[in-house]
C-alpha positions as a LaTeX table, in Angstrom:
\begin{tabular}{lrrr}
\hline
Residue & $x$ (\AA) & $y$ (\AA) & $z$ (\AA) \\
\hline
Met1 & $-11.08$ & $-1.42$ & 9.13 \\
Lys2 & $-8.81$ & $-3.40$ & 6.82 \\
Val3 & $-10.63$ & $-5.35$ & 4.10 \\
Gly4 & $-8.95$ & $-7.94$ & 1.90 \\
Phe5 & $-10.04$ & $-8.48$ & $-1.69$ \\
Gly6 & $-9.28$ & $-11.56$ & $-3.72$ \\
Cys7 & $-10.55$ & $-12.77$ & $-7.06$ \\
Asp8 & $-9.79$ & $-14.97$ & $-10.01$ \\
His9 & $-9.20$ & $-13.65$ & $-13.52$ \\
Thr10 & $-12.95$ & $-13.38$ & $-14.26$ \\
Ala11 & $-13.59$ & $-10.73$ & $-11.61$ \\
Ile12 & $-10.73$ & $-8.23$ & $-11.79$ \\
Asp13 & $-12.79$ & $-5.29$ & $-13.07$ \\
Leu14 & $-15.47$ & $-5.77$ & $-10.42$ \\
Lys15 & $-12.83$ & $-6.15$ & $-7.70$ \\
Lys16 & $-11.18$ & $-2.87$ & $-8.72$ \\
Glu17 & $-14.46$ & $-0.98$ & $-8.71$ \\
Leu18 & $-15.44$ & $-2.38$ & $-5.31$ \\
Met19 & $-12.04$ & $-1.57$ & $-3.83$ \\
Glu20 & $-12.44$ & 2.04 & $-4.99$ \\
Tyr21 & $-15.95$ & 2.12 & $-3.53$ \\
Met22 & $-14.81$ & 0.78 & $-0.16$ \\
Thr23 & $-11.79$ & 3.10 & $-0.06$ \\
Glu24 & $-14.12$ & 6.07 & $-0.58$ \\
Lys25 & $-16.14$ & 4.82 & 2.40 \\
Gly26 & $-12.99$ & 4.90 & 4.56 \\
Tyr27 & $-11.90$ & 1.26 & 4.50 \\
Glu28 & $-8.27$ & 0.25 & 4.04 \\
Cys29 & $-8.33$ & $-2.19$ & 1.12 \\
Val30 & $-5.71$ & $-4.86$ & 0.51 \\
Asp31 & $-5.55$ & $-6.41$ & $-2.96$ \\
Tyr32 & $-4.59$ & $-10.10$ & $-2.94$ \\
Gly33 & $-5.01$ & $-10.45$ & $-6.71$ \\
Ala34 & $-5.65$ & $-11.49$ & $-9.40$ \\
Tyr35 & $-4.27$ & $-8.58$ & $-11.36$ \\
Asp36 & $-4.39$ & $-9.44$ & $-15.08$ \\
Ala37 & $-7.54$ & $-10.75$ & $-16.78$ \\
Lys38 & $-5.41$ & $-12.36$ & $-19.50$ \\
Val39 & $-3.58$ & $-14.55$ & $-17.01$ \\
Arg40 & $-5.63$ & $-17.43$ & $-15.64$ \\
Val41 & $-5.75$ & $-17.52$ & $-11.87$ \\
Asp42 & $-7.51$ & $-20.41$ & $-10.16$ \\
Tyr43 & $-10.06$ & $-19.45$ & $-7.53$ \\
Pro44 & $-8.81$ & $-21.99$ & $-4.93$ \\
Asp45 & $-5.48$ & $-20.15$ & $-4.82$ \\
Gln46 & $-7.20$ & $-16.84$ & $-4.16$ \\
Gly47 & $-9.81$ & $-18.24$ & $-1.78$ \\
Gln48 & $-7.27$ & $-19.05$ & 0.90 \\
Lys49 & $-5.62$ & $-15.61$ & 1.02 \\
Val50 & $-8.30$ & $-13.40$ & 2.56 \\
Glu51 & $-9.11$ & $-13.60$ & 6.27 \\
Lys52 & $-11.59$ & $-10.69$ & 6.46 \\
Gly53 & $-13.11$ & $-9.34$ & 3.33 \\
Val54 & $-14.39$ & $-10.03$ & $-0.15$ \\
Leu55 & $-13.85$ & $-12.89$ & $-2.58$ \\
Ile56 & $-15.10$ & $-12.91$ & $-6.15$ \\
Cys57 & $-15.02$ & $-15.50$ & $-8.90$ \\
Gly58 & $-17.45$ & $-16.26$ & $-11.71$ \\
Thr59 & $-20.21$ & $-17.51$ & $-9.40$ \\
Gly60 & $-18.73$ & $-16.98$ & $-5.92$ \\
Ile61 & $-19.21$ & $-20.66$ & $-5.18$ \\
Gly62 & $-15.78$ & $-22.09$ & $-5.90$ \\
Ile63 & $-13.85$ & $-19.33$ & $-4.20$ \\
Ser64 & $-16.04$ & $-19.58$ & $-1.08$ \\
Leu65 & $-15.57$ & $-23.35$ & $-0.94$ \\
Ala66 & $-11.81$ & $-22.82$ & $-0.97$ \\
Ala67 & $-11.99$ & $-20.13$ & 1.71 \\
Asn68 & $-14.09$ & $-22.37$ & 3.95 \\
Lys69 & $-11.31$ & $-24.95$ & 3.98 \\
Val70 & $-9.12$ & $-22.50$ & 5.92 \\
Pro71 & $-9.54$ & $-23.27$ & 9.64 \\
Gly72 & $-11.69$ & $-20.72$ & 11.41 \\
Ile73 & $-13.03$ & $-19.06$ & 8.27 \\
Arg74 & $-16.73$ & $-18.69$ & 7.56 \\
Ala75 & $-17.30$ & $-17.46$ & 4.02 \\
Ala76 & $-20.77$ & $-17.08$ & 2.57 \\
Val77 & $-21.90$ & $-16.68$ & $-1.02$ \\
Cys78 & $-24.57$ & $-14.00$ & $-1.21$ \\
Ser79 & $-26.26$ & $-12.57$ & $-4.26$ \\
Glu80 & $-28.42$ & $-10.02$ & $-2.45$ \\
Pro81 & $-28.07$ & $-7.72$ & 0.58 \\
Tyr82 & $-30.39$ & $-9.50$ & 3.04 \\
Ser83 & $-28.35$ & $-12.72$ & 3.08 \\
Ala84 & $-25.15$ & $-10.70$ & 3.30 \\
Glu85 & $-26.42$ & $-8.95$ & 6.42 \\
Met86 & $-27.74$ & $-12.11$ & 8.01 \\
Thr87 & $-24.54$ & $-14.09$ & 7.48 \\
Val88 & $-22.80$ & $-11.59$ & 9.74 \\
Arg89 & $-25.63$ & $-11.19$ & 12.24 \\
His90 & $-26.25$ & $-14.93$ & 12.68 \\
Asn91 & $-23.14$ & $-16.74$ & 11.40 \\
Asn92 & $-20.38$ & $-14.23$ & 12.22 \\
Ala93 & $-19.00$ & $-14.69$ & 8.71 \\
Gln94 & $-15.71$ & $-12.96$ & 8.00 \\
Ile95 & $-15.86$ & $-13.24$ & 4.21 \\
Ile96 & $-18.52$ & $-12.33$ & 1.69 \\
Ala97 & $-18.27$ & $-14.02$ & $-1.69$ \\
Phe98 & $-20.20$ & $-13.44$ & $-4.86$ \\
Gly99 & $-20.05$ & $-14.01$ & $-8.55$ \\
Ala100 & $-18.95$ & $-11.42$ & $-11.08$ \\
Arg101 & $-21.14$ & $-13.26$ & $-13.59$ \\
Val102 & $-24.08$ & $-13.25$ & $-11.16$ \\
Val103 & $-24.30$ & $-9.76$ & $-9.63$ \\
Gly104 & $-23.77$ & $-6.40$ & $-11.27$ \\
Asn105 & $-21.57$ & $-3.67$ & $-9.90$ \\
Glu106 & $-24.32$ & $-1.69$ & $-8.16$ \\
Leu107 & $-25.84$ & $-4.76$ & $-6.53$ \\
Ala108 & $-22.36$ & $-5.82$ & $-5.39$ \\
Lys109 & $-21.98$ & $-2.46$ & $-3.64$ \\
Lys110 & $-25.30$ & $-2.96$ & $-1.84$ \\
Ile111 & $-24.17$ & $-6.44$ & $-0.79$ \\
Leu112 & $-20.95$ & $-4.99$ & 0.65 \\
Asp113 & $-22.85$ & $-2.25$ & 2.49 \\
Ala114 & $-25.11$ & $-4.85$ & 4.08 \\
Phe115 & $-22.24$ & $-7.18$ & 4.98 \\
Phe116 & $-19.92$ & $-4.56$ & 6.46 \\
Gly117 & $-22.79$ & $-2.68$ & 8.11 \\
Ala118 & $-23.92$ & $-5.70$ & 10.10 \\
Thr119 & $-22.86$ & $-6.79$ & 13.58 \\
Phe120 & $-22.82$ & $-10.31$ & 15.00 \\
Glu121 & $-25.74$ & $-10.74$ & 17.42 \\
Gly122 & $-24.15$ & $-13.41$ & 19.63 \\
Gly123 & $-26.50$ & $-15.21$ & 22.03 \\
Arg124 & $-28.11$ & $-18.30$ & 20.54 \\
His125 & $-26.24$ & $-17.55$ & 17.31 \\
Ala126 & $-22.90$ & $-17.80$ & 19.13 \\
Glu127 & $-23.88$ & $-21.26$ & 20.29 \\
Arg128 & $-24.60$ & $-22.29$ & 16.70 \\
Val129 & $-21.36$ & $-20.81$ & 15.40 \\
Gln130 & $-19.54$ & $-22.75$ & 18.11 \\
Lys131 & $-21.18$ & $-25.94$ & 16.85 \\
Ile132 & $-19.81$ & $-25.16$ & 13.38 \\
Cys133 & $-16.37$ & $-24.66$ & 14.93 \\
Asn134 & $-16.71$ & $-27.96$ & 16.76 \\
Ile135 & $-17.44$ & $-29.78$ & 13.49 \\
Glu136 & $-14.35$ & $-28.20$ & 11.96 \\
Ala137 & $-12.20$ & $-29.22$ & 14.96 \\
Lys138 & $-13.53$ & $-32.78$ & 14.83 \\
Tyr139 & $-12.39$ & $-33.25$ & 11.24 \\
Asn140 & $-9.09$ & $-31.36$ & 11.57 \\
Lys141 & $-7.65$ & $-33.81$ & 14.09 \\
\hline
\end{tabular}
């Protein structure tokens, strides 16, 4: 599976470590930046680049808000594995976001394992996801 990674300048080290971790697990990782911690990169610019994968900024909030403005994207900020699993199982989220200033490296790995190990359950959850899509369509006219 191909997994995109995007971050702002605050999260480059964590992004690199997580990309190595996911590569070791057999994922094909695509790096959408940022690349240099000394060069400011605004999280809204990075939040719109990833369609399936991982977004990281200081808190995970700003970058997820930007990602959720892209039609069809469901990005969720999660700071622990249970929510990461459930956002896939119940919300069919394509992007996991978290904060480099909020979670440590080992917890981030557990969050990724939960997120990428989960499967969308469909059923009543598909109906709810469709309602989210309908809201998006209503306001994108």
